[in-house]
XYZ file of C-alpha atoms in Angstrom:
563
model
C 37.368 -16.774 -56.023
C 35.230 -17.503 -52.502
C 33.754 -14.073 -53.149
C 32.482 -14.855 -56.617
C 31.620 -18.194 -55.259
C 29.328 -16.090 -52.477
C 26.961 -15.016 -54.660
C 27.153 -17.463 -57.928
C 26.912 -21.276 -58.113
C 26.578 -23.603 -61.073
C 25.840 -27.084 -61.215
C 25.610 -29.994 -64.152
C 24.206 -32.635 -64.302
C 24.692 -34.560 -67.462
C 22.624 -37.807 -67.324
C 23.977 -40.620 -69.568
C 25.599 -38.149 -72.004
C 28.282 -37.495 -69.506
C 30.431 -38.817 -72.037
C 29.239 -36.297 -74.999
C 30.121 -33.380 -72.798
C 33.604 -35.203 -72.221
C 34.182 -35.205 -75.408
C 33.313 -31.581 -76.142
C 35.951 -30.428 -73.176
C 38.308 -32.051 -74.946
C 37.685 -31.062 -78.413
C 37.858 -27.068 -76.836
C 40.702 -28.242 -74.399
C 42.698 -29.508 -77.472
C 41.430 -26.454 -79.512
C 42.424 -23.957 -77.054
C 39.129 -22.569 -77.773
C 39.265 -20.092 -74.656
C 42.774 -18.725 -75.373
C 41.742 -17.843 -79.205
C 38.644 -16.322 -77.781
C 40.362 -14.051 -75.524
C 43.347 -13.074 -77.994
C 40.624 -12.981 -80.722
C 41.593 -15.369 -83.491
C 38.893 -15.120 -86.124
C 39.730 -18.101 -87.038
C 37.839 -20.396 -84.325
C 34.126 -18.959 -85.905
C 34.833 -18.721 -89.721
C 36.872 -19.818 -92.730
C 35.496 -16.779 -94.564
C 38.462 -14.127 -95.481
C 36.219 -11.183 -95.261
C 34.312 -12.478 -92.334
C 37.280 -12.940 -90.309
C 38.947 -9.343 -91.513
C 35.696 -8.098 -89.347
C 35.507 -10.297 -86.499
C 38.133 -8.632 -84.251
C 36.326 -5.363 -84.227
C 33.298 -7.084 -83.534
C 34.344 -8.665 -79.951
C 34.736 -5.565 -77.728
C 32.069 -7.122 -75.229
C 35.017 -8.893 -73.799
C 35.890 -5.461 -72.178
C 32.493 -3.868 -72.313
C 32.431 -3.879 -68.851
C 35.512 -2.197 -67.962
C 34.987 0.494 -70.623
C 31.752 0.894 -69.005
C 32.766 1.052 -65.147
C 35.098 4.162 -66.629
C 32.953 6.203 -67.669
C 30.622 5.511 -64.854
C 30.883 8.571 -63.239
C 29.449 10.437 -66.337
C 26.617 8.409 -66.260
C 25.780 9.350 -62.930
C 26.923 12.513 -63.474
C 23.972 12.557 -66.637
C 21.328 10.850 -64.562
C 21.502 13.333 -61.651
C 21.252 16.066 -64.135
C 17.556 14.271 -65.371
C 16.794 13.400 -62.025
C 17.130 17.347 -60.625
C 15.641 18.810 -63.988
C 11.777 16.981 -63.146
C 11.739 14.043 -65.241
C 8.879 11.503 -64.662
C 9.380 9.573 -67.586
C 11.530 7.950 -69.785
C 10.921 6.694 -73.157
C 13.500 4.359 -74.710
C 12.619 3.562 -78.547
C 14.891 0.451 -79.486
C 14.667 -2.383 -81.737
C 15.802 -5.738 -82.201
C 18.949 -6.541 -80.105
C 18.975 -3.224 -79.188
C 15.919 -3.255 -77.524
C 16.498 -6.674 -75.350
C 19.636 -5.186 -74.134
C 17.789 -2.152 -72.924
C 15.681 -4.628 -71.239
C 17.387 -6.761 -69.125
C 19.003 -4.986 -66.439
C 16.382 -2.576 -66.058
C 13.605 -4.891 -65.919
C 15.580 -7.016 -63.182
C 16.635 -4.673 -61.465
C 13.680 -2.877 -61.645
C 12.295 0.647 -60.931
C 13.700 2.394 -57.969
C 11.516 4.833 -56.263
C 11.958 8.928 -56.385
C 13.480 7.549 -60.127
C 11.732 8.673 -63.385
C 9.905 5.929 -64.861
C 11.267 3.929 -67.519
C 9.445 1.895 -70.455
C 11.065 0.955 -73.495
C 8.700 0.546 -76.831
C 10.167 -1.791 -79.749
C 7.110 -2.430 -81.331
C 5.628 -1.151 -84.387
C 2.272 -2.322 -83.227
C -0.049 0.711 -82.900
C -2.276 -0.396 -80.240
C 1.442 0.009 -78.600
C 2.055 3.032 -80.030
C -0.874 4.785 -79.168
C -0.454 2.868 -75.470
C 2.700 5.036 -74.713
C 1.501 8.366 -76.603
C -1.081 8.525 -73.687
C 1.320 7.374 -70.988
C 4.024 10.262 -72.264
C 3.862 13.555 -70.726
C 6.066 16.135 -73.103
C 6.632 18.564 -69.897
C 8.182 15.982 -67.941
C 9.566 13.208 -70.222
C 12.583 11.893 -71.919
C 12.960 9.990 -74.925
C 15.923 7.614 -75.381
C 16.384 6.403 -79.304
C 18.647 3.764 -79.142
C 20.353 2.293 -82.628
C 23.675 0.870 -83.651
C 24.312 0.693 -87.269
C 21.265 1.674 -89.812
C 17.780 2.204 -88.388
C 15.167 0.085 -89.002
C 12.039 0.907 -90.486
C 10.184 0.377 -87.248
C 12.591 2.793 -85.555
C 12.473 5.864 -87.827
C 9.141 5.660 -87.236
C 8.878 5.765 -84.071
C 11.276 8.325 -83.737
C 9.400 10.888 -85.987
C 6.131 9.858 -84.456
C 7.317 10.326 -80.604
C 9.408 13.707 -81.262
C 5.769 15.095 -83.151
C 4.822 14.330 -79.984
C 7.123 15.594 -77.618
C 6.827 19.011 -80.214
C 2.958 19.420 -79.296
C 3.935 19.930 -75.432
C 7.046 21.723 -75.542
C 8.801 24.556 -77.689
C 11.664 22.745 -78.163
C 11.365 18.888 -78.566
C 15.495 18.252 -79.398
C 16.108 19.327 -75.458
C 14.080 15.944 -74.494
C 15.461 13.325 -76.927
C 19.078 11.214 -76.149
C 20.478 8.989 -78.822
C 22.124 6.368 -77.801
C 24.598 5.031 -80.843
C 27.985 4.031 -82.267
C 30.119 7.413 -83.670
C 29.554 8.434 -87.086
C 26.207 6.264 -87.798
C 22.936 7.427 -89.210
C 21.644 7.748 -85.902
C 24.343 10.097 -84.826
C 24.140 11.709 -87.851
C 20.302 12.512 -87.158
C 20.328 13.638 -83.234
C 23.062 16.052 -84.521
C 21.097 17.674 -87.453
C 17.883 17.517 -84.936
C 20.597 18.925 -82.003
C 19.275 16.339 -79.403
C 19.953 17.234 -75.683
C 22.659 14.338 -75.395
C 24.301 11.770 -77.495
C 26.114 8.650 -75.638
C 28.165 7.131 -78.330
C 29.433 3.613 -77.488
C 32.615 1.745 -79.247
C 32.409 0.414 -82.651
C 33.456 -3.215 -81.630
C 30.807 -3.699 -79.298
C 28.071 -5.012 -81.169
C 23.836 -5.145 -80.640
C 23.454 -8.049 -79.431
C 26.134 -8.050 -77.135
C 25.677 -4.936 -75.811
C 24.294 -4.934 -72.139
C 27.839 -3.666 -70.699
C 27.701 -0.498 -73.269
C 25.474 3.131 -72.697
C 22.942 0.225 -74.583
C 22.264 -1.900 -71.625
C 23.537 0.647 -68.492
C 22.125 3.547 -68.835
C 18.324 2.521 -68.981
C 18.453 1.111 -65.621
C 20.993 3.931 -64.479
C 17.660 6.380 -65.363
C 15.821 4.382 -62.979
C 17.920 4.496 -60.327
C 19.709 1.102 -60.211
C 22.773 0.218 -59.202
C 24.802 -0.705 -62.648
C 28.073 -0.421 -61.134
C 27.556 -3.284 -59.055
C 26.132 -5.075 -62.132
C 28.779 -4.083 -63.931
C 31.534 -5.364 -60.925
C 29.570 -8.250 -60.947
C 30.654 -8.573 -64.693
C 33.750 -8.222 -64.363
C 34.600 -10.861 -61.890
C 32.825 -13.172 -64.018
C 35.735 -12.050 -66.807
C 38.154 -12.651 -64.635
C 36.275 -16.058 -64.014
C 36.483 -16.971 -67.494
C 40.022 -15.922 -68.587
C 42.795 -18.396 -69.701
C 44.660 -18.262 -66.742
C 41.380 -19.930 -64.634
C 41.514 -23.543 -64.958
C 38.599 -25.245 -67.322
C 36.751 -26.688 -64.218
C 36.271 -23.703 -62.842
C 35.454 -21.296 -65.627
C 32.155 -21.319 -66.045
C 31.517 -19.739 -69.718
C 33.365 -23.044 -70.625
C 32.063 -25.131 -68.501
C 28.039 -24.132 -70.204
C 29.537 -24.073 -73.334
C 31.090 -27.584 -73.520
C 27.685 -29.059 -71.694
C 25.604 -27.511 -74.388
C 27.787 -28.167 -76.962
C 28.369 -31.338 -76.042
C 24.672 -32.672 -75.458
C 23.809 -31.227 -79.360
C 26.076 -33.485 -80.412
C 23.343 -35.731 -79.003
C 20.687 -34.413 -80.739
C 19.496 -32.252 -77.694
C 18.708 -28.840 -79.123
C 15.678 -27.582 -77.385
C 16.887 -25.726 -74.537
C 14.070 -24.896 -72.217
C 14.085 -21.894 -69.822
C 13.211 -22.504 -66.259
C 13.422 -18.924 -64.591
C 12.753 -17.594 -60.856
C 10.665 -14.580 -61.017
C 13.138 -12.404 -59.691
C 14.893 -13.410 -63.540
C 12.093 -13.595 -65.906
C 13.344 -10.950 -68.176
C 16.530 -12.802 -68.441
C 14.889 -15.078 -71.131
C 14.185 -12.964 -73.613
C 17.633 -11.450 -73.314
C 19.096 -14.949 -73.231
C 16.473 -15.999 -76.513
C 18.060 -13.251 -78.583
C 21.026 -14.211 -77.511
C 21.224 -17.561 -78.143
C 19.123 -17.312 -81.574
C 20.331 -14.342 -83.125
C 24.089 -15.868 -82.520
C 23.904 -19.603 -83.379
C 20.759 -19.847 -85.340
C 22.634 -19.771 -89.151
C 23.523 -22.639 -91.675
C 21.163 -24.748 -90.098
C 22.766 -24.636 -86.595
C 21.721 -23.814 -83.712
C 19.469 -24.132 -80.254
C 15.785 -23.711 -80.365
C 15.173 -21.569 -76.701
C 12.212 -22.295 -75.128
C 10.921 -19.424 -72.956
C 7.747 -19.149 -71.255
C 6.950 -22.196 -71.471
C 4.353 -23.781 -68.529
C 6.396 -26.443 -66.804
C 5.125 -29.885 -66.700
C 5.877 -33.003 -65.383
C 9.412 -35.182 -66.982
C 6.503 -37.396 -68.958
C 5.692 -34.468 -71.610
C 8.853 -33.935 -72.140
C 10.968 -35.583 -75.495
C 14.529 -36.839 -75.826
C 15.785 -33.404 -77.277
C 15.082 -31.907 -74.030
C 17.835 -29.507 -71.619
C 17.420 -27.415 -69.083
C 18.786 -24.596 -67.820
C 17.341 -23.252 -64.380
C 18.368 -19.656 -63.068
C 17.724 -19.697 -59.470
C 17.413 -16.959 -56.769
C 18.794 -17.567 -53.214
C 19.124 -20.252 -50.781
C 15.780 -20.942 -49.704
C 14.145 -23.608 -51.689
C 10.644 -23.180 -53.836
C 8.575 -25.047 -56.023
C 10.519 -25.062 -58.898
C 13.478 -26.592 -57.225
C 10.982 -29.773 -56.587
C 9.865 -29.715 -60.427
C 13.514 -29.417 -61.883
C 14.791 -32.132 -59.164
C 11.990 -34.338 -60.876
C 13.514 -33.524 -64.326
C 16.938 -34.798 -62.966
C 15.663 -37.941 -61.355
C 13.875 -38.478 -65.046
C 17.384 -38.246 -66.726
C 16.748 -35.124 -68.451
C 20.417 -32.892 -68.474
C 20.026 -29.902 -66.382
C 22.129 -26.758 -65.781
C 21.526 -24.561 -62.694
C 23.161 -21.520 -61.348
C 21.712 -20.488 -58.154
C 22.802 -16.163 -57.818
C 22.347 -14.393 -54.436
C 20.657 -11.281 -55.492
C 19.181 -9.443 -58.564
C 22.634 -7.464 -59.029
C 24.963 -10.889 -59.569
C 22.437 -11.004 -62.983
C 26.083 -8.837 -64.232
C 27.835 -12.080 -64.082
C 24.874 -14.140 -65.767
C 25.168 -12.201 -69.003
C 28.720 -11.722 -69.456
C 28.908 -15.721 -68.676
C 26.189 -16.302 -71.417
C 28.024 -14.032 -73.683
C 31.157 -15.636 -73.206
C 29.578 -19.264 -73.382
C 27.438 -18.344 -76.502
C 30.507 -17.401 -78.636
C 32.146 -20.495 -77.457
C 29.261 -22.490 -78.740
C 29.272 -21.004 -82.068
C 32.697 -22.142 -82.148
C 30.884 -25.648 -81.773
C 28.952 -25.770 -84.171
C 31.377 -23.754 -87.136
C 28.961 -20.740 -86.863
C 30.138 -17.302 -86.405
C 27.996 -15.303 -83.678
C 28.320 -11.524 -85.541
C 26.908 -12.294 -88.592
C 24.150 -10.579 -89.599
C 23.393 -11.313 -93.033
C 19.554 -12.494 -91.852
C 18.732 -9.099 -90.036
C 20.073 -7.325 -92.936
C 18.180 -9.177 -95.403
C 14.543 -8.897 -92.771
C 14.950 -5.185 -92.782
C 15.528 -4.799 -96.597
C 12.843 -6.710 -97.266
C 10.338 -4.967 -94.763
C 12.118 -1.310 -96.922
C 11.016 -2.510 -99.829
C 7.937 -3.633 -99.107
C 6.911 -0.017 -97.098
C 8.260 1.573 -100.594
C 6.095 -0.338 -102.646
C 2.976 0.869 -100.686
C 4.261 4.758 -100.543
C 4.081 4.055 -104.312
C 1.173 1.894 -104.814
C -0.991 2.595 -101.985
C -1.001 -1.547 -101.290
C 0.665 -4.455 -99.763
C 1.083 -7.252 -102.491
C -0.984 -9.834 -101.692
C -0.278 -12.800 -99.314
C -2.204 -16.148 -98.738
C -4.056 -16.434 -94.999
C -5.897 -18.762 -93.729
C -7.921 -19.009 -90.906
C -8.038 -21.250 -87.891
C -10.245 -23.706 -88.692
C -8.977 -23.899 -92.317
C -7.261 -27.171 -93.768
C -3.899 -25.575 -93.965
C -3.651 -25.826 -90.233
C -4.807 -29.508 -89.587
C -2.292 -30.699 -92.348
C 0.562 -28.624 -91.148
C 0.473 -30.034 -87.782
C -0.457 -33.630 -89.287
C 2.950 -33.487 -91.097
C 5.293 -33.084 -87.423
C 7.711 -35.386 -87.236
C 9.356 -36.670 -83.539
C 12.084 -33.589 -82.995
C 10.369 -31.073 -84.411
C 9.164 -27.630 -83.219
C 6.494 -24.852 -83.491
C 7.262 -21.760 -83.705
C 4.095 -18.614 -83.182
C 4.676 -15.478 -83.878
C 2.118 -13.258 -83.042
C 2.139 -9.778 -85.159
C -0.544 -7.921 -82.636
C -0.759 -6.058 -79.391
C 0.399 -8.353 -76.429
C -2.002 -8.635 -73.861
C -1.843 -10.939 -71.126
C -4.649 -12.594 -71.710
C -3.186 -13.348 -75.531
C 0.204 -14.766 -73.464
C -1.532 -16.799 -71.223
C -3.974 -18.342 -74.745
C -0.537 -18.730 -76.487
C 0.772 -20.753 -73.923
C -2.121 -22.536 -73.551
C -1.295 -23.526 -77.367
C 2.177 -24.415 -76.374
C 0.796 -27.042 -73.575
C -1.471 -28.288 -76.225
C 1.026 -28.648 -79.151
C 3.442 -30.451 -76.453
C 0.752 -33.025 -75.688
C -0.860 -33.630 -78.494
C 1.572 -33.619 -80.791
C 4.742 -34.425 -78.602
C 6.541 -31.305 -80.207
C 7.977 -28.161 -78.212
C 6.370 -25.210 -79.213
C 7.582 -20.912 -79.186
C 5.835 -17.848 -79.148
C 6.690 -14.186 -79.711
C 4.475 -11.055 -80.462
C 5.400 -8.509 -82.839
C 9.060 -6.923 -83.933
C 10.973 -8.200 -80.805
C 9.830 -11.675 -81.758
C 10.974 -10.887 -85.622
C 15.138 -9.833 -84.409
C 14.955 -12.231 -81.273
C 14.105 -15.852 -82.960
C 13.080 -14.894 -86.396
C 16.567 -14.801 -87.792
C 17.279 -18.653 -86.319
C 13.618 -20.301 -87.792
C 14.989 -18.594 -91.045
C 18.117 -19.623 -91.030
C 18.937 -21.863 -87.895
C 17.366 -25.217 -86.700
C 15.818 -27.137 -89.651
C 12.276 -29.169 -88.586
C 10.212 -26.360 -87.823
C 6.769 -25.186 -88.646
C 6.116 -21.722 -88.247
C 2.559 -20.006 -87.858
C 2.157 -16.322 -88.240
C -0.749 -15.033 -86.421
C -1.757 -11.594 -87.855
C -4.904 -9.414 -87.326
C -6.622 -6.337 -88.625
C -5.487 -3.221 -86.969
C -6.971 -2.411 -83.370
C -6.769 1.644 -84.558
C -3.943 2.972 -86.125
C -1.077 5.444 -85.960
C -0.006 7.603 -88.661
C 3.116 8.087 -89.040
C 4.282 12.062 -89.992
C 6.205 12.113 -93.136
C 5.175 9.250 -94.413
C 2.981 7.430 -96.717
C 2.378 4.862 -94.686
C 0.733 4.114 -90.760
C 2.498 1.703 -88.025
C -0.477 -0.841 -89.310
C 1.988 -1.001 -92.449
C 4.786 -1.284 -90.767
C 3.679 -4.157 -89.011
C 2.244 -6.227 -91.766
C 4.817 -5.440 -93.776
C 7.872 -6.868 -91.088
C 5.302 -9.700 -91.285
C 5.083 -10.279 -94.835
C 9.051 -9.884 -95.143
C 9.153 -12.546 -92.147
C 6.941 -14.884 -94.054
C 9.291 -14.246 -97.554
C 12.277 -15.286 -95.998
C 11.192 -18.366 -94.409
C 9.412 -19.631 -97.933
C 12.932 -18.491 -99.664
C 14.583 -20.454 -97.276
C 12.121 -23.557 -98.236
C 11.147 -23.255 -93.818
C 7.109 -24.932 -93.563
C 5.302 -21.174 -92.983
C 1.340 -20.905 -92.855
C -0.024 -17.232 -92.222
C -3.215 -17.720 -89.806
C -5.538 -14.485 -90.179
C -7.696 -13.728 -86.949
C -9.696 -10.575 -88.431
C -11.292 -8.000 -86.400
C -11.703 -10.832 -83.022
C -8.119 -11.735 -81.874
C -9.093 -12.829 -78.675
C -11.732 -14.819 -80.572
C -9.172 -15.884 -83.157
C -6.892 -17.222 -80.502
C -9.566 -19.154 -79.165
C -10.391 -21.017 -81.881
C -6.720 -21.722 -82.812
C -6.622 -23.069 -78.881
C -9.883 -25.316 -79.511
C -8.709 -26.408 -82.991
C -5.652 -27.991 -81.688
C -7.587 -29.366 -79.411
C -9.879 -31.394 -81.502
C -6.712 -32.241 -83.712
C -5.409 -33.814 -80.704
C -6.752 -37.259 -80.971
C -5.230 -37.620 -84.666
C -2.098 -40.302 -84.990
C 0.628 -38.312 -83.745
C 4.455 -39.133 -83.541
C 5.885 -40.628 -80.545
C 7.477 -38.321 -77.894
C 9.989 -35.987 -79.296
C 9.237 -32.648 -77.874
């Protein structure tokens, strides 16, 4: 245990709801809540006969890791083989969970030199499209396609777009592509009939979005030359961390669980992200995470990521922190979350000593997110909303392949009414949600948080933003289904060009506005307050006058602090 301690520390501090988080412990204590999570007893997330028949081949994450240090040796054995063959790029096409667990260790761990370069593209956006077609060379570049159960729309797409590409430079296109996929699915089924290069086939039971510790989440990073067997030892001491035989105090999946738990029990459901640099693509893996498991039957967190810190007086009652810190040496943001403490707001911190010990972070999160569904009586692998988004965006694309049109949908415009009276109607606890169907730039970010500082201030609410697809799988499913209270804007935009898409009779520009429009369906089925804001031609201008209209609507009554 002193080595794990080494390079991981946690602490809690609770506030006055010590007691809350007391009485979670011993509601899991007396529920044995970590033994039925480790022997798998369906019967701690569901009620549901057919739900629970599933569950147990659902859970292999608990031994992702150890799967995956196995076969380690072929994955360095695979990337040495790219690395010696004159690869200077790598393309990995993902989507949804998928695409975040792709993500995370590569994009801490980062890029090592003499390593192809990797990007991953999850967007059906086509300024984004056409943003990597340039940046691909076919002569020297791989493409990943990464998918576990049925493709998306989005992802076909891009598939049959990027491999008309790759066929333009080179003779034969299949000896670039990799899948990366579950045996037996459609996307098996497709790199065989194409007879891709490679196909790395991970186990059924580990599922999308708790994938990092599969070929999902490993071999991404392994392509750029990191270390994932150290993330992935990392990992597994954390396992052994949180197994039954550890005592509660010192396992720390239960420890996060029972604080979170705990303080929702007190009404504290926005959990705000306070990340070092080093570990600022942890939350977007930690937002899916967190969203896409708990967010159902009106449960959940709201994650706040990205947010610009401020000082304890902006912040409302429903307020908790968690802080992921790098190191011992002390920084800025150790003086702004000390200030949160001394305000009384409940903080978690874990303090790890390099960019590697981010192996233990996620299996700790994964462990203390399945814990919490247990909480709340949600169960994490259900997937009914991501089924339902991607049917809906289906039918929509095969309405316009027959019709040549979108059906219509109401917009308004910044400055309309519909804004003013959407905001007018926030009550004290609830939220904003944006989601932005456009190219990120970061100019747009830094607007959109701009927005979020405004909305906190003015109208005491906290506020979220997303762009595009990622935002649609990582927090769409929980504002559709999760966390009742919120108002959710759409910003969309006409096209900044376009991308056709071979095949088909539709472009990405579609694609987009159609994941939109089923985004927006689904939140009005689910009776969730939705207003479509239309930008036009101008986003930046668009976003501009969204910024300044808040503005001006700040001095209208507001409710007290809640946010």
């Amino acid at each position: 245990m002193a080595e794990d301690l080494a390079s991981y520390h946690e602490e809690y501090f609770t506030g006055a709801l010590t007691s809350a988080v007391v009485r979670m412990v011993e509601r899991l204590v007396r529920e044995q809540a970590v033994r039925r999570l480790w022997t798998i007893d369906p019967s701690m997330f569901t009620d549901d006969v057919d739900s629970a028949k599933a569950i147990p081949g659902q859970m292999g994450f608990l031994r992702a890791a150890e799967f995956m240090a196995t076969d380690w040796p072929n994955v360095t054995s695979y990337v040495r083989q790219v690395y010696h063959s004159g690869v200077r790029k790598v393309l990995v096409l993902a989507s949804g969970a998928e695409s975040a667990n792709a993500r995370v260790i590569l994009e801490i761990l980062g890029q090592n030199p003499g390593f192809p370069e990797v990007r991953v593209l999850d967007d059906s956006e086509p300024a984004a499209v056409l943003a990597f077609q340039e940046w691909l060379e076919p002569s020297a570049s791989l493409v990943v396609v990464m998918a576990k159960g049925e493709l998306s729309p989005e992802l076909e797409a891009l598939e049959v777009c990027f491999w008309q590409k790759m066929a333009t430079g080179i003779a034969e296109p299949q000896r670039a592509f990799v899948a990366v996929t579950e045996p037996g699915g459609p996307l098996a089924r497709l790199a065989r009939r194409r007879r891709y290069q490679r196909i790395f086939e991970s186990p059924t039971d580990i599922t999308a979005r708790y994938s990092a510790f599969s070929y999902f989440g490993v071999l991404p990073a392994a392509l750029a030359g990191a270390d994932g067997q150290l993330v992935l030892a990392h990992a597994h001491k954390m396992g052994d961390r949180c197994s039954p035989a550890v005592p509660i105090e010192q396992n720390s999946a239960f420890r996060m669980a029972s604080f979170l738990g705990g303080l929702l029990t007190a009404g504290k459901d926005k959990l705000t992200l306070i990340l070092a640099p080093e570990f600022k693509p942890f939350g977007r893996y930690l937002e899916q995470l967190l969203a896409g498991s708990c967010g159902k039957r009106k449960q959940g967190l709201v994650v706040v990521d990205g947010e610009p810190i401020g000082s304890p007086q902006v912040y409302g009652a429903d307020r908790v922190f968690f802080y992921l810190r790098m190191g011992a040496e002390r920084t800025a943001l150790d003086d702004q979350v000390d200030s949160l403490v001394v305000a009384g707001f409940p903080v978690a911190t874990t303090t790890l000593r390099d960019r590697a010990s981010i192996g233990a972070e996620i299996l700790r999160w994964q462990l203390a997110t399945v814990l919490l569904c247990s909480c709340i009586g949600v169960n994490p692998f259900d997937e009914t909303d991501l089924a339902q988004t991607r049917t809906g965006t289906a039918r929509f694309l095969e309405a316009y392949a027959r019709d040549s049109v979108l059906p219509k949908w109401r917009a308004s415009t910044p400055t309309d009414p519909p804004l003013a009276e959407l905001l007018r109607g926030l009550k004290r606890f609830d939220f904003v949600s944006i989601g932005a169907f456009f190219y990120e730039t970061e100019a747009r970010r830094r607007t959109l948080q701009e927005v979020q500082r405004l909305l906190r201030s003015a109208f005491s609410v906290v506020a979220t933003q997303g762009f595009g697809a990622p935002c649609l799988y990582a927090t769409g499913g929980s504002q559709r289904t999760g966390c009742e209270g919120g108002a959710h804007l759409l910003l969309t935009a006409l096209p900044e060009g376009d991308v056709p898409i071979p095949e088909k009779a539709y472009s990405f520009a579609i694609v987009r506005d159609a994941q939109a429009l089923a985004h927006l369906q689904l939140l009005q089925h689910n009776a969730r307050r939705a207003l479509r804001l239309h930008l036009g031609a101008d986003i930046d201008l668009g976003l501009a006058q969204l910024r300044d209209q808040i503005r001006d609507l700040s001095s209208a009554p507001k409710p007290s602090a809640g946010g």
